CSV table of C-alpha atoms and ligand atoms in Angstrom, one decimal:
chain,number,residue,atom,x,y,z
A,1,MET,CA,-57.7,51.0,32.8
A,2,SER,CA,-55.3,53.4,31.2
A,3,LEU,CA,-52.0,52.2,29.8
A,4,THR,CA,-48.9,54.2,30.9
A,5,LEU,CA,-46.3,54.2,28.2
A,6,GLN,CA,-42.9,54.3,29.9
A,7,ARG,CA,-40.3,56.4,28.2
A,8,THR,CA,-37.0,54.8,28.2
A,9,ALA,CA,-33.5,56.0,27.3
A,10,LEU,CA,-33.4,53.6,24.3
A,11,ASP,CA,-36.7,54.7,22.7
A,12,VAL,CA,-36.2,55.5,19.1
A,13,ILE,CA,-37.2,59.0,18.1
A,14,GLY,CA,-39.4,59.1,15.0
A,15,ASP,CA,-40.6,55.6,15.1
A,16,ASP,CA,-44.1,57.0,14.5
A,17,LEU,CA,-43.3,58.5,11.1
A,18,THR,CA,-45.9,57.8,8.3
A,19,VAL,CA,-45.6,58.1,4.6
A,20,ASP,CA,-48.2,58.6,1.9
A,21,LEU,CA,-48.2,56.0,-0.8
A,22,PRO,CA,-49.2,56.5,-4.5
A,23,ASP,CA,-52.4,54.5,-4.0
A,24,GLY,CA,-53.7,57.1,-1.6
A,25,THR,CA,-53.0,55.1,1.6
A,26,THR,CA,-50.7,56.1,4.4
A,27,VAL,CA,-48.5,53.6,6.2
A,28,PRO,CA,-46.0,53.8,9.1
A,29,PHE,CA,-42.5,54.3,7.7
A,30,ALA,CA,-40.4,51.2,8.1
A,31,HIS,CA,-36.8,52.3,8.5
A,32,LEU,CA,-34.6,49.2,7.6
A,33,ASP,CA,-31.4,51.1,6.9
A,34,TYR,CA,-29.8,51.2,10.4
A,35,ALA,CA,-26.4,50.1,9.0
A,36,ALA,CA,-26.1,53.4,7.1
A,37,THR,CA,-27.4,55.6,9.9
A,38,ALA,CA,-29.4,54.6,12.9
A,39,PRO,CA,-32.2,56.8,14.3
A,40,CYS,CA,-31.6,58.9,17.3
A,41,VAL,CA,-32.6,57.5,20.7
A,42,ARG,CA,-34.0,59.5,23.6
A,43,ALA,CA,-30.8,59.3,25.7
A,44,ALA,CA,-28.9,61.1,22.9
A,45,ALA,CA,-31.6,63.7,22.3
A,46,ASP,CA,-32.1,64.4,26.0
A,47,ALA,CA,-28.4,64.7,26.6
A,48,ALA,CA,-28.0,67.2,23.8
A,49,GLN,CA,-31.2,69.1,24.8
A,50,ASN,CA,-30.3,69.3,28.5
A,51,LEU,CA,-26.9,70.7,27.7
A,52,LEU,CA,-28.1,73.5,25.5
A,53,PRO,CA,-28.7,76.0,28.3
A,54,TRP,CA,-25.2,75.4,29.5
A,55,TYR,CA,-23.5,75.1,26.2
A,56,GLY,CA,-20.2,76.9,25.9
A,57,SER,CA,-16.5,76.5,25.0
A,58,VAL,CA,-14.7,73.3,26.0
A,59,HIS,CA,-11.4,73.6,27.8
A,60,ARG,CA,-11.3,77.3,27.1
A,61,GLY,CA,-13.1,79.5,29.7
A,62,THR,CA,-13.7,80.2,33.3
A,63,GLY,CA,-17.4,81.0,33.2
A,64,ILE,CA,-20.1,78.5,34.2
A,65,ARG,CA,-21.0,77.6,30.6
A,66,SER,CA,-17.4,76.7,29.8
A,67,GLN,CA,-16.8,74.9,33.0
A,68,THR,CA,-20.0,72.8,32.6
A,69,SER,CA,-19.2,72.1,29.0
A,70,THR,CA,-15.7,71.0,29.8
A,71,LEU,CA,-17.0,68.7,32.6
A,72,GLU,CA,-19.6,67.2,30.3
A,73,TYR,CA,-17.2,66.6,27.5
A,74,GLU,CA,-14.7,64.8,29.7
A,75,ARG,CA,-17.6,62.9,31.4
A,76,ALA,CA,-18.6,61.8,27.9
A,77,ARG,CA,-15.1,60.6,27.3
A,78,ASP,CA,-15.2,58.5,30.4
A,79,LEU,CA,-18.6,57.0,29.5
A,80,VAL,CA,-17.3,56.0,26.1
A,81,GLY,CA,-14.2,54.6,27.7
A,82,ASP,CA,-16.3,52.5,30.0
A,83,PHE,CA,-18.4,51.3,27.1
A,84,VAL,CA,-15.4,50.0,25.3
A,85,GLY,CA,-13.5,48.9,28.4
A,86,THR,CA,-10.5,51.1,28.3
A,87,ARG,CA,-7.5,49.9,30.3
A,88,PRO,CA,-4.7,51.9,32.1
A,89,GLY,CA,-2.6,53.4,29.3
A,90,ASP,CA,-5.5,53.7,26.9
A,91,THR,CA,-6.9,56.9,25.5
A,92,VAL,CA,-10.3,57.9,24.0
A,93,ILE,CA,-10.1,60.4,21.2
A,94,PHE,CA,-13.2,62.0,19.8
A,95,THR,CA,-13.3,62.1,16.0
A,96,ARG,CA,-16.0,62.8,13.4
A,97,ASN,CA,-16.8,59.1,12.7
A,98,THR,CA,-15.2,55.7,12.1
A,99,THR,CA,-13.5,56.8,8.9
A,100,ASP,CA,-11.9,59.7,10.7
A,101,ALA,CA,-10.9,57.5,13.6
A,102,LEU,CA,-9.2,54.9,11.3
A,103,ASN,CA,-7.4,57.7,9.4
A,104,LEU,CA,-6.2,59.1,12.7
A,105,LEU,CA,-4.6,55.8,13.6
A,106,ALA,CA,-3.2,55.3,10.1
A,107,ARG,CA,-1.5,58.6,10.3
A,108,SER,CA,-0.2,57.8,13.8
A,109,LEU,CA,1.6,54.5,12.9
A,110,PRO,CA,5.2,54.5,13.7
A,111,GLU,CA,7.6,54.0,10.8
A,112,GLY,CA,7.9,50.4,9.6
A,113,ILE,CA,4.5,49.1,10.7
A,114,THR,CA,2.8,47.0,8.1
A,115,THR,CA,-1.0,47.0,8.2
A,116,ILE,CA,-2.7,43.8,7.3
A,117,VAL,CA,-6.3,43.9,6.0
A,118,PHE,CA,-8.7,41.5,4.4
A,119,ASP,CA,-10.1,42.9,1.1
A,120,GLY,CA,-13.7,42.6,2.2
A,121,GLU,CA,-13.4,45.5,4.5
A,122,HIS,CA,-15.4,48.7,4.3
A,123,HIS,CA,-13.4,51.3,2.4
A,124,ALA,CA,-12.9,53.2,5.7
A,125,ASN,CA,-10.8,50.3,6.8
A,126,LEU,CA,-9.3,49.5,3.5
A,127,LEU,CA,-8.0,52.9,2.1
A,128,PRO,CA,-6.4,54.8,5.0
A,129,TRP,CA,-3.5,52.4,5.4
A,130,ARG,CA,-0.3,53.2,3.6
A,131,ARG,CA,0.8,50.2,1.4
A,132,PRO,CA,-1.2,47.6,3.4
A,133,LEU,CA,-0.8,43.9,2.9
A,134,ARG,CA,-4.2,43.0,1.5
A,135,LEU,CA,-5.3,39.4,2.0
A,136,PRO,CA,-8.2,37.9,-0.1
A,137,THR,CA,-11.3,37.5,2.0
A,138,PRO,CA,-11.4,33.7,2.8
A,139,ALA,CA,-14.4,31.4,2.8
A,140,THR,CA,-14.2,30.3,6.4
A,141,PRO,CA,-13.2,31.9,9.7
A,142,GLU,CA,-10.5,29.2,10.2
A,143,ALA,CA,-9.1,30.1,6.8
A,144,ALA,CA,-9.0,33.7,7.8
A,145,VAL,CA,-6.9,32.8,10.9
A,146,ALA,CA,-4.6,30.6,8.8
A,147,ALA,CA,-4.2,33.3,6.1
A,148,LEU,CA,-3.3,35.8,8.8
A,149,ARG,CA,-0.8,33.4,10.4
A,150,GLN,CA,0.9,32.9,7.0
A,151,ALA,CA,1.1,36.7,6.4
A,152,LEU,CA,2.5,37.3,9.9
A,153,ARG,CA,5.2,34.6,9.4
A,154,SER,CA,6.2,36.2,6.1
A,155,LEU,CA,6.6,39.7,7.5
A,156,HIS,CA,9.8,40.9,9.0
A,157,GLY,CA,8.8,43.7,11.3
A,158,PRO,CA,5.9,45.0,13.4
A,159,ALA,CA,2.4,44.8,12.1
A,160,LEU,CA,-1.1,46.0,12.7
A,161,LEU,CA,-4.2,43.9,11.8
A,162,ALA,CA,-7.1,46.1,10.9
A,163,ILE,CA,-10.2,44.1,11.0
A,164,THR,CA,-14.0,44.6,11.0
A,165,GLY,CA,-16.1,43.5,13.9
A,166,ALA,CA,-19.2,42.9,11.8
A,167,SER,CA,-19.5,43.2,8.0
A,168,ASN,CA,-21.6,46.1,6.8
A,169,VAL,CA,-22.5,44.0,3.8
A,170,THR,CA,-23.4,40.6,5.2
A,171,GLY,CA,-23.8,41.4,8.9
A,172,GLU,CA,-21.4,38.5,9.6
A,173,ILE,CA,-19.4,38.8,12.8
A,174,TRP,CA,-15.7,38.3,12.1
A,175,PRO,CA,-13.7,35.9,14.3
A,176,VAL,CA,-12.0,38.9,15.9
A,177,ARG,CA,-10.8,37.2,19.0
A,178,ALA,CA,-9.1,34.3,17.2
A,179,LEU,CA,-7.5,36.7,14.7
A,180,ALA,CA,-6.4,39.0,17.5
A,181,ASP,CA,-4.8,36.1,19.5
A,182,GLU,CA,-2.9,35.1,16.3
A,183,ALA,CA,-1.8,38.7,15.7
A,184,HIS,CA,-0.6,39.1,19.3
A,185,ALA,CA,1.3,35.8,19.2
A,186,TYR,CA,3.4,37.5,16.5
A,187,GLY,CA,3.7,40.8,18.4
A,188,ALA,CA,1.3,42.6,16.1
A,189,ARG,CA,-1.4,45.0,17.2
A,190,VAL,CA,-5.1,44.9,16.3
A,191,VAL,CA,-7.6,47.6,15.5
A,192,VAL,CA,-11.3,46.7,15.3
A,193,ASP,CA,-13.6,48.6,13.1
A,194,ALA,CA,-16.6,48.4,15.3
A,195,ALA,CA,-18.9,50.7,13.3
A,196,GLN,CA,-21.4,47.8,12.8
A,197,LEU,CA,-20.6,45.7,15.8
A,198,ALA,CA,-21.0,48.3,18.6
A,199,PRO,CA,-24.7,49.0,17.9
A,200,HIS,CA,-25.5,45.3,18.2
A,201,CYS,CA,-23.0,43.6,20.6
A,202,PRO,CA,-20.8,44.7,23.5
A,203,VAL,CA,-17.4,45.9,22.3
A,204,ASP,CA,-15.0,45.4,25.1
A,205,LEU,CA,-11.3,45.9,24.1
A,206,ASP,CA,-10.1,43.1,26.3
A,207,ASP,CA,-12.8,40.6,25.3
A,208,LEU,CA,-12.2,41.4,21.6
A,209,GLY,CA,-8.5,41.1,22.1
A,210,ALA,CA,-8.2,44.6,20.5
A,211,ASP,CA,-5.6,47.2,21.0
A,212,TYR,CA,-7.9,49.9,19.4
A,213,VAL,CA,-11.5,50.2,18.5
A,214,ALA,CA,-13.2,52.7,16.2
A,215,LEU,CA,-16.8,53.5,16.0
A,216,SER,CA,-19.4,56.1,14.8
A,217,GLY,CA,-22.0,57.9,16.9
A,218,HIS,CA,-24.5,58.1,14.0
A,219,LYS,CA,-24.6,54.3,13.8
A,220,LEU,CA,-24.9,54.1,17.5
A,221,TYR,CA,-28.1,56.1,17.9
A,222,ALA,CA,-26.3,59.4,18.6
A,223,PRO,CA,-26.4,61.2,15.2
A,224,PHE,CA,-24.6,64.4,16.2
A,225,GLY,CA,-21.4,64.0,14.3
A,226,ALA,CA,-19.0,62.4,16.7
A,227,GLY,CA,-17.0,59.2,16.5
A,228,VAL,CA,-14.2,57.6,18.6
A,229,LEU,CA,-10.8,56.0,18.4
A,230,ALA,CA,-10.0,54.3,21.7
A,231,GLY,CA,-7.1,52.2,22.7
A,232,ARG,CA,-3.4,52.3,23.4
A,233,ALA,CA,-2.0,55.8,23.9
A,234,ASP,CA,1.7,55.2,23.1
A,235,TRP,CA,1.7,55.5,19.3
A,236,LEU,CA,-0.9,58.3,19.4
A,237,ASP,CA,1.1,60.3,21.9
A,238,ALA,CA,4.3,59.9,19.8
A,239,ALA,CA,2.6,60.8,16.5
A,240,GLU,CA,2.4,64.1,14.8
A,241,PRO,CA,-0.9,65.8,15.8
A,242,TYR,CA,-3.7,64.7,13.4
A,243,LEU,CA,-5.0,68.2,13.4
A,244,SER,CA,-2.7,71.1,14.1
A,245,GLY,CA,-4.0,74.2,15.9
A,246,GLY,CA,-5.3,75.5,19.2
A,247,GLY,CA,-6.0,73.0,21.9
A,248,ALA,CA,-3.4,70.6,20.5
A,249,SER,CA,-0.5,73.0,21.2
A,250,VAL,CA,0.7,73.7,24.7
A,251,GLU,CA,3.3,76.4,23.8
A,252,VAL,CA,4.1,78.1,20.5
A,253,GLY,CA,7.3,80.1,19.9
A,254,THR,CA,8.1,82.6,17.2
A,255,ALA,CA,10.0,80.2,15.0
A,256,ALA,CA,7.7,78.0,12.8
A,257,GLU,CA,9.0,74.8,14.2
A,258,ASP,CA,8.9,75.9,17.8
A,259,VAL,CA,5.8,74.2,19.0
A,260,ARG,CA,5.3,72.0,22.0
A,261,TRP,CA,2.3,69.7,21.4
A,262,ALA,CA,-0.1,68.4,24.0
A,263,GLN,CA,0.0,64.7,25.1
A,264,GLY,CA,-3.1,62.6,25.4
A,265,ALA,CA,-6.4,63.1,23.6
A,266,ALA,CA,-5.9,66.9,23.2
A,267,ARG,CA,-2.9,66.2,20.9
A,268,HIS,CA,-5.3,65.0,18.1
A,269,GLU,CA,-8.4,67.1,18.9
A,270,ALA,CA,-7.3,70.6,17.9
A,271,GLY,CA,-10.0,73.2,17.4
A,272,THR,CA,-13.3,73.5,19.2
A,273,PRO,CA,-14.6,70.0,19.7
A,274,ASN,CA,-18.0,68.6,18.9
A,275,LEU,CA,-19.4,68.9,22.4
A,276,LEU,CA,-23.0,67.9,21.6
A,277,GLY,CA,-21.8,64.9,19.5
A,278,ALA,CA,-19.6,63.6,22.3
A,279,VAL,CA,-22.2,64.1,25.0
A,280,ALA,CA,-24.9,62.4,23.0
A,281,LEU,CA,-22.6,59.5,22.3
A,282,GLY,CA,-21.6,59.2,25.9
A,283,ALA,CA,-25.2,59.2,26.9
A,284,VAL,CA,-26.1,56.3,24.5
A,285,CYS,CA,-23.0,54.4,25.6
A,286,ALA,CA,-24.2,54.7,29.2
A,287,ALA,CA,-27.8,53.7,28.3
A,288,LEU,CA,-26.6,50.7,26.3
A,289,LYS,CA,-24.2,49.6,29.1
A,290,GLY,CA,-27.1,49.7,31.6
A,291,ALA,CA,-29.5,47.9,29.2
A,292,ASP,CA,-30.2,44.1,29.1
A,293,ARG,CA,-28.1,43.6,26.0
A,294,GLY,CA,-28.9,39.9,26.0
A,295,ALA,CA,-32.6,40.7,25.6
A,296,LEU,CA,-31.8,43.2,22.8
A,297,HIS,CA,-29.6,40.6,21.1
A,298,SER,CA,-32.3,37.9,21.3
A,299,HIS,CA,-34.9,40.2,19.9
A,300,GLU,CA,-32.6,41.1,17.0
A,301,GLN,CA,-31.8,37.4,16.4
A,302,ASP,CA,-35.5,36.6,16.3
A,303,LEU,CA,-36.0,39.3,13.7
A,304,LEU,CA,-33.1,38.0,11.7
A,305,ALA,CA,-34.5,34.5,11.7
A,306,ARG,CA,-38.0,35.8,10.7
A,307,LEU,CA,-36.5,37.7,7.8
A,308,ARG,CA,-34.4,34.9,6.6
A,309,GLU,CA,-37.3,32.5,6.8
A,310,GLY,CA,-39.6,34.9,5.0
A,311,LEU,CA,-37.0,35.5,2.3
A,312,ALA,CA,-36.6,31.7,1.7
A,313,GLY,CA,-40.0,32.0,0.1
A,314,VAL,CA,-39.0,34.8,-2.3
A,315,PRO,CA,-37.1,33.0,-5.1
A,316,ALA,CA,-35.9,36.1,-6.8
A,317,VAL,CA,-33.7,37.2,-3.9
A,318,VAL,CA,-30.6,35.5,-2.6
A,319,PRO,CA,-29.1,36.4,0.8
A,320,VAL,CA,-25.3,36.7,0.4
A,321,SER,CA,-22.6,35.7,2.9
A,322,VAL,CA,-18.9,35.2,3.2
A,323,PHE,CA,-18.7,32.4,5.7
A,324,GLY,CA,-22.1,30.8,5.2
A,325,ASP,CA,-25.5,30.7,6.9
A,326,ARG,CA,-24.2,29.4,10.2
A,327,GLN,CA,-21.9,32.4,11.0
A,328,PRO,CA,-23.2,34.6,13.8
A,329,ARG,CA,-24.4,37.9,12.5
A,330,VAL,CA,-25.9,41.2,13.4
A,331,GLY,CA,-29.1,42.6,12.0
A,332,ILE,CA,-27.9,43.2,8.5
A,333,VAL,CA,-28.9,41.1,5.4
A,334,SER,CA,-27.9,41.8,1.9
A,335,LEU,CA,-29.6,40.3,-1.1
A,336,ALA,CA,-28.5,39.6,-4.6
A,337,LEU,CA,-31.2,40.0,-7.2
A,338,PRO,CA,-29.9,38.0,-10.2
A,339,THR,CA,-32.7,39.1,-12.5
A,340,GLN,CA,-33.5,42.6,-11.3
A,341,ASP,CA,-31.8,45.9,-10.5
A,342,PRO,CA,-31.5,46.3,-6.7
A,343,ALA,CA,-31.6,50.1,-7.1
A,344,VAL,CA,-35.0,49.9,-8.8
A,345,ILE,CA,-36.4,47.5,-6.2
A,346,ALA,CA,-35.1,49.7,-3.4
A,347,GLU,CA,-36.6,52.8,-4.9
A,348,ARG,CA,-40.0,51.1,-5.3
A,349,LEU,CA,-39.8,49.8,-1.7
A,350,GLY,CA,-39.5,53.4,-0.5
A,351,ARG,CA,-42.1,54.9,-2.9
A,352,GLU,CA,-44.7,52.2,-3.1
A,353,HIS,CA,-44.3,50.5,0.3
A,354,GLY,CA,-42.9,53.1,2.7
A,355,ILE,CA,-39.9,50.9,3.5
A,356,GLY,CA,-36.4,52.4,3.6
A,357,VAL,CA,-33.5,50.1,2.6
A,358,ARG,CA,-30.3,50.7,0.7
A,359,ALA,CA,-29.0,49.4,-2.6
A,360,GLY,CA,-25.5,49.5,-4.0
A,361,GLN,CA,-22.1,48.4,-3.0
A,362,PHE,CA,-22.0,49.9,0.5
A,363,CYS,CA,-18.5,51.3,0.3
A,364,ALA,CA,-17.1,47.8,0.1
A,365,HIS,CA,-16.5,47.3,-3.6
A,366,PRO,CA,-14.1,44.4,-3.6
A,367,LEU,CA,-16.5,42.4,-1.4
A,368,THR,CA,-19.8,43.3,-3.1
A,369,ARG,CA,-18.2,42.5,-6.5
A,370,ARG,CA,-17.2,39.1,-5.2
A,371,LEU,CA,-20.6,38.4,-3.6
A,372,THR,CA,-22.5,39.4,-6.8
A,373,GLY,CA,-20.2,37.1,-8.8
A,374,SER,CA,-19.2,39.9,-11.0
A,375,ALA,CA,-16.3,39.2,-13.4
A,376,ARG,CA,-15.4,42.9,-13.5
A,377,THR,CA,-11.9,43.1,-12.3
A,378,GLY,CA,-10.7,46.2,-14.2
A,379,GLY,CA,-9.9,49.6,-12.7
A,380,CYS,CA,-12.3,52.0,-11.2
A,381,GLY,CA,-14.8,54.0,-13.2
A,382,THR,CA,-15.4,51.6,-16.0
A,383,GLY,CA,-18.5,49.7,-16.8
A,384,ALA,CA,-21.7,49.1,-14.9
A,385,VAL,CA,-21.3,48.4,-11.2
A,386,PRO,CA,-22.9,45.4,-9.6
A,387,GLY,CA,-25.0,45.9,-6.5
A,388,LEU,CA,-27.0,44.4,-3.7
A,389,LEU,CA,-30.1,45.3,-1.7
A,390,ARG,CA,-29.5,45.7,2.0
A,391,ALA,CA,-31.9,45.6,4.9
A,392,SER,CA,-30.6,46.4,8.4
A,393,PHE,CA,-32.2,46.9,11.7
A,394,GLY,CA,-31.8,47.6,15.4
A,395,LEU,CA,-33.5,49.2,18.4
A,396,GLY,CA,-37.1,49.9,17.5
A,397,THR,CA,-37.4,47.4,14.6
A,398,THR,CA,-40.6,45.3,14.8
A,399,GLY,CA,-41.6,41.9,13.4
A,400,ASN,CA,-44.3,43.6,11.4
A,401,GLU,CA,-41.7,45.7,9.6
A,402,VAL,CA,-39.8,42.6,8.7
A,403,ASP,CA,-43.0,40.9,7.4
A,404,ARG,CA,-43.8,44.0,5.3
A,405,LEU,CA,-40.4,43.9,3.7
A,406,VAL,CA,-40.7,40.2,2.8
A,407,GLU,CA,-44.2,40.7,1.4
A,408,ALA,CA,-43.2,43.8,-0.6
A,409,LEU,CA,-40.1,42.0,-2.0
A,410,ARG,CA,-42.3,39.1,-3.0
A,411,ARG,CA,-44.6,41.4,-4.9
A,412,LEU,CA,-42.0,43.5,-6.5
A,413,THR,CA,-39.9,40.6,-7.7
A,414,SER,CA,-42.7,38.5,-8.9
A,415,ARG,CA,-43.7,38.8,-12.6
A,416,ALA,CA,-46.8,40.8,-11.8
A,417,GLY,CA,-44.8,43.0,-9.4
B,501,LIG,N1,-16.8,50.6,8.8
B,501,LIG,C1,-18.0,50.0,8.6
B,501,LIG,C2,-18.0,48.5,8.8
B,501,LIG,C3,-19.1,50.7,8.2
B,501,LIG,O1,-20.2,50.1,8.0
B,501,LIG,C4,-19.0,52.1,8.0
B,501,LIG,C5,-20.1,53.0,7.5
B,501,LIG,N2,-21.0,52.4,6.6
B,501,LIG,C6,-17.7,52.7,8.2
B,501,LIG,C7,-16.7,52.0,8.7
B,501,LIG,C8,-17.6,54.2,8.1
B,501,LIG,O2,-18.3,54.8,9.0
B,501,LIG,P1,-18.5,56.4,8.9
B,501,LIG,O3,-19.2,56.7,7.6
B,501,LIG,O4,-19.4,56.7,10.1
B,501,LIG,O5,-17.2,57.0,9.0
């Protein structure tokens, strides 16, 4: 009997890579760094590949290439819109990534809006905001809601809460809905940084209680350089164009100030857009929307439980968290290594065991500093930086890869390692 392997839209491309180890053996590469960049899935690769014969300018020509490209670009916008549950009055703007999407929103805020952030955010959601109100990251989800309430009460004027859906450091899912309800009770708006949430959980604007959502294609199995800001159109339509140039301008006069800017997504998408990026992202959004996300979630939670159980038997590593073990989380685990340098262990995992992870502070310095218990509170650029070792996974990750990581960590952190 012959086995027929079914190709599916969510197959990971490159899951058969092997690496040669110094001891002369060859092992399958275990990619456990999805949180940085996820591998490409077939839906994204096929969408890009299929478009290549038709590839042409978007919104700019009458030929069949241009017409097809325009149609596919706008279809991708609709697919992404469906994926995040856009509502009437919402817009979907293609950006380069989450960082770009959050910077776009930050530049589009009307005068007088105060942005509220917790200091455990990824820098992409910490740094773009002008003079934000930064709240210390609390120890419980309830304390987060209470801290937000207090902040909102003390503010006189409109506000925006910028909150992560899932932490790129601990994998913990933030209590977005409860925070959004609180924010809305005070008339504030909410943007959710869904860079780490979207690859693992549905990100529906209404269900999250979000006014805006930002995400990155390369973390969502579509590594072709596109991201998205989706949500309410009014502030974005009233803002200065994020990028000035062709496509964003409807009519340009001879005087420098004589420009009529486009409304809608075009206002912020000047220049030739990243067609392949958008189309690949749209294809993955459609594939994920059609997938059994409950089953994907269960598989991932099984892997998480397996990893955490295994790590419990490795005394030299300590999983870190903000809210504690019981907080729901996505497939991301960061470890403190009190007696070893995480960067050295990560390098040896790659070289000696064929396992790819990441070490460092993951662009969330205030949070990683706190989680590693560092007393360093001075300015930037001084002294040694603390770090963690992070393993993260998603579509294509197997129990065997998790077991290999646990075993390799056990060896590398034991005295003989
Ligand atoms: N937010 C979070 C939670 C992230 O994990 C990242 C990427 N590590 C970003 C924002 C920024 O994403 P990008 O680099 O794709 O802009």
